[in-house]
């Protein structure tokens, strides 16, 4: 498999349409060597899934998206990819993080396989479906309990948000988590 060489940072030139936050998010991960994405769709991440599932482009050439039935399965797939030398990213809704805690604590955190997570933050403001209220209110506390290093995504500075997130895991001992509060 060949990984495309993409220009760093925002790709818009004079007269070019500005890349979307979703495109910049994908570009930033690709520019940092990430080649695989796996996860479960969420409405807050629909732009990212649209980029990954859409027609091949300069941006997505060399990238692979593997759909998963559940978030814990996505982490399992990403873990297998990581130990085989690939650089995967897992996409999930915050409610799926609950499904994933056993996999994270009994595999990834024990064996230091720290794949980046992109987690949507449903219910963070208390104005979502009721099933998101508790996890939305407690998401950052939950991440802190498991020492998962989180960064809140800024859609106005998407590329740098991903870079800040990845820097949180540069030591190889922590799982970086990018929290997406609004749709991208």
mmCIF file with all atom_site columns, C-alpha atoms in Angstrom:
data_model
loop_
_atom_site.group_PDB
_atom_site.id
_atom_site.type_symbol
_atom_site.label_atom_id
_atom_site.label_alt_id
_atom_site.label_comp_id
_atom_site.label_asym_id
_atom_site.label_entity_id
_atom_site.label_seq_id
_atom_site.pdbx_PDB_ins_code
_atom_site.Cartn_x
_atom_site.Cartn_y
_atom_site.Cartn_z
_atom_site.occupancy
_atom_site.B_iso_or_equiv
_atom_site.pdbx_formal_charge
_atom_site.auth_seq_id
_atom_site.auth_comp_id
_atom_site.auth_asym_id
_atom_site.auth_atom_id
_atom_site.pdbx_PDB_model_num
ATOM 1   C CA . UNK A 1 1   ? 0.000   0.000  0.000  1.00 0.00 ? 1   UNK A CA 1
ATOM 2   C CA . UNK A 1 2   ? 1.243   3.456  -0.859 1.00 0.00 ? 2   UNK A CA 1
ATOM 3   C CA . UNK A 1 3   ? 0.520   6.424  1.317  1.00 0.00 ? 3   UNK A CA 1
ATOM 4   C CA . UNK A 1 4   ? -0.056  9.703  -0.462 1.00 0.00 ? 4   UNK A CA 1
ATOM 5   C CA . UNK A 1 5   ? 2.222   12.593 0.342  1.00 0.00 ? 5   UNK A CA 1
ATOM 6   C CA . UNK A 1 6   ? -0.073  15.442 1.236  1.00 0.00 ? 6   UNK A CA 1
ATOM 7   C CA . UNK A 1 7   ? 0.847   19.056 1.780  1.00 0.00 ? 7   UNK A CA 1
ATOM 8   C CA . UNK A 1 8   ? 1.057   19.989 5.445  1.00 0.00 ? 8   UNK A CA 1
ATOM 9   C CA . UNK A 1 9   ? -1.473  22.274 7.010  1.00 0.00 ? 9   UNK A CA 1
ATOM 10  C CA . UNK A 1 10  ? -4.323  24.002 5.267  1.00 0.00 ? 10  UNK A CA 1
ATOM 11  C CA . UNK A 1 11  ? -4.280  23.159 1.576  1.00 0.00 ? 11  UNK A CA 1
ATOM 12  C CA . UNK A 1 12  ? -6.260  26.093 0.262  1.00 0.00 ? 12  UNK A CA 1
ATOM 13  C CA . UNK A 1 13  ? -4.381  28.369 -2.061 1.00 0.00 ? 13  UNK A CA 1
ATOM 14  C CA . UNK A 1 14  ? -5.489  31.645 -3.602 1.00 0.00 ? 14  UNK A CA 1
ATOM 15  C CA . UNK A 1 15  ? -8.857  31.157 -5.258 1.00 0.00 ? 15  UNK A CA 1
ATOM 16  C CA . UNK A 1 16  ? -9.251  27.628 -3.871 1.00 0.00 ? 16  UNK A CA 1
ATOM 17  C CA . UNK A 1 17  ? -12.180 26.767 -1.655 1.00 0.00 ? 17  UNK A CA 1
ATOM 18  C CA . UNK A 1 18  ? -11.152 26.477 1.982  1.00 0.00 ? 18  UNK A CA 1
ATOM 19  C CA . UNK A 1 19  ? -10.950 22.836 3.117  1.00 0.00 ? 19  UNK A CA 1
ATOM 20  C CA . UNK A 1 20  ? -13.647 21.775 5.545  1.00 0.00 ? 20  UNK A CA 1
ATOM 21  C CA . UNK A 1 21  ? -12.838 21.032 9.168  1.00 0.00 ? 21  UNK A CA 1
ATOM 22  C CA . UNK A 1 22  ? -13.421 17.335 8.397  1.00 0.00 ? 22  UNK A CA 1
ATOM 23  C CA . UNK A 1 23  ? -10.941 17.441 5.513  1.00 0.00 ? 23  UNK A CA 1
ATOM 24  C CA . UNK A 1 24  ? -8.368  19.193 7.671  1.00 0.00 ? 24  UNK A CA 1
ATOM 25  C CA . UNK A 1 25  ? -8.854  16.627 10.441 1.00 0.00 ? 25  UNK A CA 1
ATOM 26  C CA . UNK A 1 26  ? -8.241  13.752 8.010  1.00 0.00 ? 26  UNK A CA 1
ATOM 27  C CA . UNK A 1 27  ? -5.316  15.602 6.381  1.00 0.00 ? 27  UNK A CA 1
ATOM 28  C CA . UNK A 1 28  ? -3.641  16.221 9.745  1.00 0.00 ? 28  UNK A CA 1
ATOM 29  C CA . UNK A 1 29  ? -3.800  12.546 10.699 1.00 0.00 ? 29  UNK A CA 1
ATOM 30  C CA . UNK A 1 30  ? -2.544  11.534 7.233  1.00 0.00 ? 30  UNK A CA 1
ATOM 31  C CA . UNK A 1 31  ? 0.307   14.043 7.405  1.00 0.00 ? 31  UNK A CA 1
ATOM 32  C CA . UNK A 1 32  ? 1.346   12.407 10.681 1.00 0.00 ? 32  UNK A CA 1
ATOM 33  C CA . UNK A 1 33  ? 1.522   8.982  9.028  1.00 0.00 ? 33  UNK A CA 1
ATOM 34  C CA . UNK A 1 34  ? -1.908  7.606  9.909  1.00 0.00 ? 34  UNK A CA 1
ATOM 35  C CA . UNK A 1 35  ? -3.132  5.314  7.154  1.00 0.00 ? 35  UNK A CA 1
ATOM 36  C CA . UNK A 1 36  ? -6.211  3.564  8.535  1.00 0.00 ? 36  UNK A CA 1
ATOM 37  C CA . UNK A 1 37  ? -9.444  4.798  10.067 1.00 0.00 ? 37  UNK A CA 1
ATOM 38  C CA . UNK A 1 38  ? -12.035 2.570  11.684 1.00 0.00 ? 38  UNK A CA 1
ATOM 39  C CA . UNK A 1 39  ? -15.125 3.281  13.696 1.00 0.00 ? 39  UNK A CA 1
ATOM 40  C CA . UNK A 1 40  ? -18.854 3.623  14.025 1.00 0.00 ? 40  UNK A CA 1
ATOM 41  C CA . UNK A 1 41  ? -20.649 6.564  12.376 1.00 0.00 ? 41  UNK A CA 1
ATOM 42  C CA . UNK A 1 42  ? -22.013 9.414  14.468 1.00 0.00 ? 42  UNK A CA 1
ATOM 43  C CA . UNK A 1 43  ? -23.894 12.477 13.242 1.00 0.00 ? 43  UNK A CA 1
ATOM 44  C CA . UNK A 1 44  ? -21.288 14.803 14.799 1.00 0.00 ? 44  UNK A CA 1
ATOM 45  C CA . UNK A 1 45  ? -18.561 13.086 12.771 1.00 0.00 ? 45  UNK A CA 1
ATOM 46  C CA . UNK A 1 46  ? -20.545 12.721 9.536  1.00 0.00 ? 46  UNK A CA 1
ATOM 47  C CA . UNK A 1 47  ? -18.226 15.030 7.607  1.00 0.00 ? 47  UNK A CA 1
ATOM 48  C CA . UNK A 1 48  ? -15.221 12.882 8.505  1.00 0.00 ? 48  UNK A CA 1
ATOM 49  C CA . UNK A 1 49  ? -17.039 9.723  7.438  1.00 0.00 ? 49  UNK A CA 1
ATOM 50  C CA . UNK A 1 50  ? -18.112 11.449 4.216  1.00 0.00 ? 50  UNK A CA 1
ATOM 51  C CA . UNK A 1 51  ? -14.471 12.249 3.427  1.00 0.00 ? 51  UNK A CA 1
ATOM 52  C CA . UNK A 1 52  ? -13.311 8.699  4.228  1.00 0.00 ? 52  UNK A CA 1
ATOM 53  C CA . UNK A 1 53  ? -16.178 6.901  2.460  1.00 0.00 ? 53  UNK A CA 1
ATOM 54  C CA . UNK A 1 54  ? -16.397 9.250  -0.529 1.00 0.00 ? 54  UNK A CA 1
ATOM 55  C CA . UNK A 1 55  ? -14.664 9.013  -3.865 1.00 0.00 ? 55  UNK A CA 1
ATOM 56  C CA . UNK A 1 56  ? -10.892 8.780  -3.798 1.00 0.00 ? 56  UNK A CA 1
ATOM 57  C CA . UNK A 1 57  ? -9.143  12.118 -3.907 1.00 0.00 ? 57  UNK A CA 1
ATOM 58  C CA . UNK A 1 58  ? -5.655  13.478 -3.367 1.00 0.00 ? 58  UNK A CA 1
ATOM 59  C CA . UNK A 1 59  ? -6.599  13.714 0.298  1.00 0.00 ? 59  UNK A CA 1
ATOM 60  C CA . UNK A 1 60  ? -7.743  10.114 0.747  1.00 0.00 ? 60  UNK A CA 1
ATOM 61  C CA . UNK A 1 61  ? -5.391  8.334  -1.639 1.00 0.00 ? 61  UNK A CA 1
ATOM 62  C CA . UNK A 1 62  ? -3.541  5.723  0.387  1.00 0.00 ? 62  UNK A CA 1
ATOM 63  C CA . UNK A 1 63  ? -5.965  5.932  3.324  1.00 0.00 ? 63  UNK A CA 1
ATOM 64  C CA . UNK A 1 64  ? -8.234  3.051  4.280  1.00 0.00 ? 64  UNK A CA 1
ATOM 65  C CA . UNK A 1 65  ? -11.525 3.178  6.153  1.00 0.00 ? 65  UNK A CA 1
ATOM 66  C CA . UNK A 1 66  ? -12.797 -0.002 7.807  1.00 0.00 ? 66  UNK A CA 1
ATOM 67  C CA . UNK A 1 67  ? -16.369 0.175  9.113  1.00 0.00 ? 67  UNK A CA 1
ATOM 68  C CA . UNK A 1 68  ? -16.962 -1.450 12.499 1.00 0.00 ? 68  UNK A CA 1
ATOM 69  C CA . UNK A 1 69  ? -20.210 -2.756 14.031 1.00 0.00 ? 69  UNK A CA 1
ATOM 70  C CA . UNK A 1 70  ? -19.308 -1.479 17.515 1.00 0.00 ? 70  UNK A CA 1
ATOM 71  C CA . UNK A 1 71  ? -16.727 0.816  19.020 1.00 0.00 ? 71  UNK A CA 1
ATOM 72  C CA . UNK A 1 72  ? -14.974 -1.934 20.980 1.00 0.00 ? 72  UNK A CA 1
ATOM 73  C CA . UNK A 1 73  ? -14.599 -3.883 17.727 1.00 0.00 ? 73  UNK A CA 1
ATOM 74  C CA . UNK A 1 74  ? -13.099 -0.792 16.092 1.00 0.00 ? 74  UNK A CA 1
ATOM 75  C CA . UNK A 1 75  ? -10.521 -0.572 18.862 1.00 0.00 ? 75  UNK A CA 1
ATOM 76  C CA . UNK A 1 76  ? -9.738  -4.274 18.399 1.00 0.00 ? 76  UNK A CA 1
ATOM 77  C CA . UNK A 1 77  ? -9.223  -3.778 14.658 1.00 0.00 ? 77  UNK A CA 1
ATOM 78  C CA . UNK A 1 78  ? -7.096  -0.679 15.247 1.00 0.00 ? 78  UNK A CA 1
ATOM 79  C CA . UNK A 1 79  ? -5.015  -2.506 17.846 1.00 0.00 ? 79  UNK A CA 1
ATOM 80  C CA . UNK A 1 80  ? -4.315  -5.337 15.416 1.00 0.00 ? 80  UNK A CA 1
ATOM 81  C CA . UNK A 1 81  ? -3.345  -2.820 12.752 1.00 0.00 ? 81  UNK A CA 1
ATOM 82  C CA . UNK A 1 82  ? -1.084  -0.966 15.178 1.00 0.00 ? 82  UNK A CA 1
ATOM 83  C CA . UNK A 1 83  ? 0.819   -4.050 16.324 1.00 0.00 ? 83  UNK A CA 1
ATOM 84  C CA . UNK A 1 84  ? 1.317   -4.995 12.672 1.00 0.00 ? 84  UNK A CA 1
ATOM 85  C CA . UNK A 1 85  ? 2.952   -1.632 11.968 1.00 0.00 ? 85  UNK A CA 1
ATOM 86  C CA . UNK A 1 86  ? 0.067   0.488  10.647 1.00 0.00 ? 86  UNK A CA 1
ATOM 87  C CA . UNK A 1 87  ? -1.011  3.788  12.199 1.00 0.00 ? 87  UNK A CA 1
ATOM 88  C CA . UNK A 1 88  ? -4.785  3.648  12.730 1.00 0.00 ? 88  UNK A CA 1
ATOM 89  C CA . UNK A 1 89  ? -7.293  6.140  14.138 1.00 0.00 ? 89  UNK A CA 1
ATOM 90  C CA . UNK A 1 90  ? -10.569 5.138  15.820 1.00 0.00 ? 90  UNK A CA 1
ATOM 91  C CA . UNK A 1 91  ? -13.744 7.203  15.336 1.00 0.00 ? 91  UNK A CA 1
ATOM 92  C CA . UNK A 1 92  ? -16.610 6.849  17.807 1.00 0.00 ? 92  UNK A CA 1
ATOM 93  C CA . UNK A 1 93  ? -19.489 8.473  19.628 1.00 0.00 ? 93  UNK A CA 1
ATOM 94  C CA . UNK A 1 94  ? -18.896 9.122  23.323 1.00 0.00 ? 94  UNK A CA 1
ATOM 95  C CA . UNK A 1 95  ? -21.548 6.560  24.293 1.00 0.00 ? 95  UNK A CA 1
ATOM 96  C CA . UNK A 1 96  ? -19.416 3.972  22.484 1.00 0.00 ? 96  UNK A CA 1
ATOM 97  C CA . UNK A 1 97  ? -16.509 4.797  24.749 1.00 0.00 ? 97  UNK A CA 1
ATOM 98  C CA . UNK A 1 98  ? -18.396 2.909  27.471 1.00 0.00 ? 98  UNK A CA 1
ATOM 99  C CA . UNK A 1 99  ? -18.415 -0.217 25.291 1.00 0.00 ? 99  UNK A CA 1
ATOM 100 C CA . UNK A 1 100 ? -14.730 0.250  24.727 1.00 0.00 ? 100 UNK A CA 1
ATOM 101 C CA . UNK A 1 101 ? -13.428 0.655  28.258 1.00 0.00 ? 101 UNK A CA 1
ATOM 102 C CA . UNK A 1 102 ? -12.878 -3.068 28.790 1.00 0.00 ? 102 UNK A CA 1
ATOM 103 C CA . UNK A 1 103 ? -10.834 -3.363 25.592 1.00 0.00 ? 103 UNK A CA 1
ATOM 104 C CA . UNK A 1 104 ? -8.884  -0.228 26.426 1.00 0.00 ? 104 UNK A CA 1
ATOM 105 C CA . UNK A 1 105 ? -8.118  -1.279 30.006 1.00 0.00 ? 105 UNK A CA 1
ATOM 106 C CA . UNK A 1 106 ? -7.486  -4.979 29.433 1.00 0.00 ? 106 UNK A CA 1
ATOM 107 C CA . UNK A 1 107 ? -5.523  -4.707 26.181 1.00 0.00 ? 107 UNK A CA 1
ATOM 108 C CA . UNK A 1 108 ? -4.430  -1.300 24.981 1.00 0.00 ? 108 UNK A CA 1
ATOM 109 C CA . UNK A 1 109 ? -3.447  0.339  28.262 1.00 0.00 ? 109 UNK A CA 1
ATOM 110 C CA . UNK A 1 110 ? -1.763  -2.776 29.642 1.00 0.00 ? 110 UNK A CA 1
ATOM 111 C CA . UNK A 1 111 ? 0.293   -3.447 26.516 1.00 0.00 ? 111 UNK A CA 1
ATOM 112 C CA . UNK A 1 112 ? 0.929   0.202  25.585 1.00 0.00 ? 112 UNK A CA 1
ATOM 113 C CA . UNK A 1 113 ? -0.906  0.113  22.263 1.00 0.00 ? 113 UNK A CA 1
ATOM 114 C CA . UNK A 1 114 ? -2.132  3.694  22.171 1.00 0.00 ? 114 UNK A CA 1
ATOM 115 C CA . UNK A 1 115 ? -4.201  4.384  19.063 1.00 0.00 ? 115 UNK A CA 1
ATOM 116 C CA . UNK A 1 116 ? -5.672  7.888  18.727 1.00 0.00 ? 116 UNK A CA 1
ATOM 117 C CA . UNK A 1 117 ? -9.405  8.141  19.383 1.00 0.00 ? 117 UNK A CA 1
ATOM 118 C CA . UNK A 1 118 ? -11.701 10.733 17.832 1.00 0.00 ? 118 UNK A CA 1
ATOM 119 C CA . UNK A 1 119 ? -14.736 10.874 20.116 1.00 0.00 ? 119 UNK A CA 1
ATOM 120 C CA . UNK A 1 120 ? -17.875 12.917 19.512 1.00 0.00 ? 120 UNK A CA 1
ATOM 121 C CA . UNK A 1 121 ? -19.131 14.705 22.611 1.00 0.00 ? 121 UNK A CA 1
ATOM 122 C CA . UNK A 1 122 ? -22.877 14.187 22.508 1.00 0.00 ? 122 UNK A CA 1
ATOM 123 C CA . UNK A 1 123 ? -24.734 15.704 25.472 1.00 0.00 ? 123 UNK A CA 1
ATOM 124 C CA . UNK A 1 124 ? -21.922 18.003 26.610 1.00 0.00 ? 124 UNK A CA 1
ATOM 125 C CA . UNK A 1 125 ? -24.321 20.920 26.947 1.00 0.00 ? 125 UNK A CA 1
ATOM 126 C CA . UNK A 1 126 ? -27.364 19.021 28.257 1.00 0.00 ? 126 UNK A CA 1
ATOM 127 C CA . UNK A 1 127 ? -29.265 19.749 25.023 1.00 0.00 ? 127 UNK A CA 1
ATOM 128 C CA . UNK A 1 128 ? -29.173 16.330 23.369 1.00 0.00 ? 128 UNK A CA 1
ATOM 129 C CA . UNK A 1 129 ? -31.180 13.147 23.576 1.00 0.00 ? 129 UNK A CA 1
ATOM 130 C CA . UNK A 1 130 ? -31.563 12.069 27.192 1.00 0.00 ? 130 UNK A CA 1
ATOM 131 C CA . UNK A 1 131 ? -29.392 8.965  26.713 1.00 0.00 ? 131 UNK A CA 1
ATOM 132 C CA . UNK A 1 132 ? -26.403 11.264 26.184 1.00 0.00 ? 132 UNK A CA 1
ATOM 133 C CA . UNK A 1 133 ? -26.886 13.336 29.358 1.00 0.00 ? 133 UNK A CA 1
ATOM 134 C CA . UNK A 1 134 ? -24.708 11.368 31.791 1.00 0.00 ? 134 UNK A CA 1
ATOM 135 C CA . UNK A 1 135 ? -21.853 10.411 29.464 1.00 0.00 ? 135 UNK A CA 1
ATOM 136 C CA . UNK A 1 136 ? -21.946 13.945 28.030 1.00 0.00 ? 136 UNK A CA 1
ATOM 137 C CA . UNK A 1 137 ? -21.663 15.507 31.471 1.00 0.00 ? 137 UNK A CA 1
ATOM 138 C CA . UNK A 1 138 ? -18.950 13.091 32.654 1.00 0.00 ? 138 UNK A CA 1
ATOM 139 C CA . UNK A 1 139 ? -16.884 12.465 29.494 1.00 0.00 ? 139 UNK A CA 1
ATOM 140 C CA . UNK A 1 140 ? -13.773 14.428 30.464 1.00 0.00 ? 140 UNK A CA 1
ATOM 141 C CA . UNK A 1 141 ? -13.878 13.033 34.012 1.00 0.00 ? 141 UNK A CA 1
ATOM 142 C CA . UNK A 1 142 ? -14.096 9.504  32.599 1.00 0.00 ? 142 UNK A CA 1
ATOM 143 C CA . UNK A 1 143 ? -11.147 10.136 30.289 1.00 0.00 ? 143 UNK A CA 1
ATOM 144 C CA . UNK A 1 144 ? -9.156  11.534 33.207 1.00 0.00 ? 144 UNK A CA 1
ATOM 145 C CA . UNK A 1 145 ? -9.896  8.467  35.381 1.00 0.00 ? 145 UNK A CA 1
ATOM 146 C CA . UNK A 1 146 ? -8.294  6.238  32.738 1.00 0.00 ? 146 UNK A CA 1
ATOM 147 C CA . UNK A 1 147 ? -5.492  8.737  32.019 1.00 0.00 ? 147 UNK A CA 1
ATOM 148 C CA . UNK A 1 148 ? -6.607  9.148  28.413 1.00 0.00 ? 148 UNK A CA 1
ATOM 149 C CA . UNK A 1 149 ? -5.112  12.458 27.286 1.00 0.00 ? 149 UNK A CA 1
ATOM 150 C CA . UNK A 1 150 ? -7.824  14.571 25.682 1.00 0.00 ? 150 UNK A CA 1
ATOM 151 C CA . UNK A 1 151 ? -7.959  17.673 23.511 1.00 0.00 ? 151 UNK A CA 1
ATOM 152 C CA . UNK A 1 152 ? -11.113 19.502 22.447 1.00 0.00 ? 152 UNK A CA 1
ATOM 153 C CA . UNK A 1 153 ? -11.326 19.908 18.671 1.00 0.00 ? 153 UNK A CA 1
ATOM 154 C CA . UNK A 1 154 ? -11.494 23.472 17.357 1.00 0.00 ? 154 UNK A CA 1
ATOM 155 C CA . UNK A 1 155 ? -13.126 23.447 13.894 1.00 0.00 ? 155 UNK A CA 1
ATOM 156 C CA . UNK A 1 156 ? -11.622 26.872 13.171 1.00 0.00 ? 156 UNK A CA 1
ATOM 157 C CA . UNK A 1 157 ? -8.147  25.433 13.760 1.00 0.00 ? 157 UNK A CA 1
ATOM 158 C CA . UNK A 1 158 ? -8.740  21.809 12.814 1.00 0.00 ? 158 UNK A CA 1
ATOM 159 C CA . UNK A 1 159 ? -5.241  20.880 11.691 1.00 0.00 ? 159 UNK A CA 1
ATOM 160 C CA . UNK A 1 160 ? -3.608  22.299 14.819 1.00 0.00 ? 160 UNK A CA 1
ATOM 161 C CA . UNK A 1 161 ? -6.232  20.598 17.010 1.00 0.00 ? 161 UNK A CA 1
ATOM 162 C CA . UNK A 1 162 ? -5.162  17.218 15.671 1.00 0.00 ? 162 UNK A CA 1
ATOM 163 C CA . UNK A 1 163 ? -1.510  18.120 16.178 1.00 0.00 ? 163 UNK A CA 1
ATOM 164 C CA . UNK A 1 164 ? -2.183  19.119 19.801 1.00 0.00 ? 164 UNK A CA 1
ATOM 165 C CA . UNK A 1 165 ? -4.063  15.854 20.326 1.00 0.00 ? 165 UNK A CA 1
ATOM 166 C CA . UNK A 1 166 ? -1.296  13.700 18.862 1.00 0.00 ? 166 UNK A CA 1
ATOM 167 C CA . UNK A 1 167 ? 1.314   15.533 20.950 1.00 0.00 ? 167 UNK A CA 1
ATOM 168 C CA . UNK A 1 168 ? -0.526  14.312 24.072 1.00 0.00 ? 168 UNK A CA 1
ATOM 169 C CA . UNK A 1 169 ? 0.443   10.750 23.111 1.00 0.00 ? 169 UNK A CA 1
ATOM 170 C CA . UNK A 1 170 ? 3.961   11.368 21.789 1.00 0.00 ? 170 UNK A CA 1
ATOM 171 C CA . UNK A 1 171 ? 5.528   9.718  24.820 1.00 0.00 ? 171 UNK A CA 1
ATOM 172 C CA . UNK A 1 172 ? 4.108   6.367  23.666 1.00 0.00 ? 172 UNK A CA 1
ATOM 173 C CA . UNK A 1 173 ? 2.555   5.838  27.102 1.00 0.00 ? 173 UNK A CA 1
ATOM 174 C CA . UNK A 1 174 ? -0.765  7.615  26.696 1.00 0.00 ? 174 UNK A CA 1
ATOM 175 C CA . UNK A 1 175 ? -3.787  7.333  24.424 1.00 0.00 ? 175 UNK A CA 1
ATOM 176 C CA . UNK A 1 176 ? -4.603  10.662 22.770 1.00 0.00 ? 176 UNK A CA 1
ATOM 177 C CA . UNK A 1 177 ? -8.288  11.520 22.439 1.00 0.00 ? 177 UNK A CA 1
ATOM 178 C CA . UNK A 1 178 ? -9.688  14.256 20.204 1.00 0.00 ? 178 UNK A CA 1
ATOM 179 C CA . UNK A 1 179 ? -13.121 15.344 21.467 1.00 0.00 ? 179 UNK A CA 1
ATOM 180 C CA . UNK A 1 180 ? -15.469 16.780 18.840 1.00 0.00 ? 180 UNK A CA 1
ATOM 181 C CA . UNK A 1 181 ? -18.208 18.936 20.406 1.00 0.00 ? 181 UNK A CA 1
ATOM 182 C CA . UNK A 1 182 ? -19.964 20.121 17.255 1.00 0.00 ? 182 UNK A CA 1
ATOM 183 C CA . UNK A 1 183 ? -20.556 18.537 13.895 1.00 0.00 ? 183 UNK A CA 1
ATOM 184 C CA . UNK A 1 184 ? -17.713 18.413 11.407 1.00 0.00 ? 184 UNK A CA 1
#
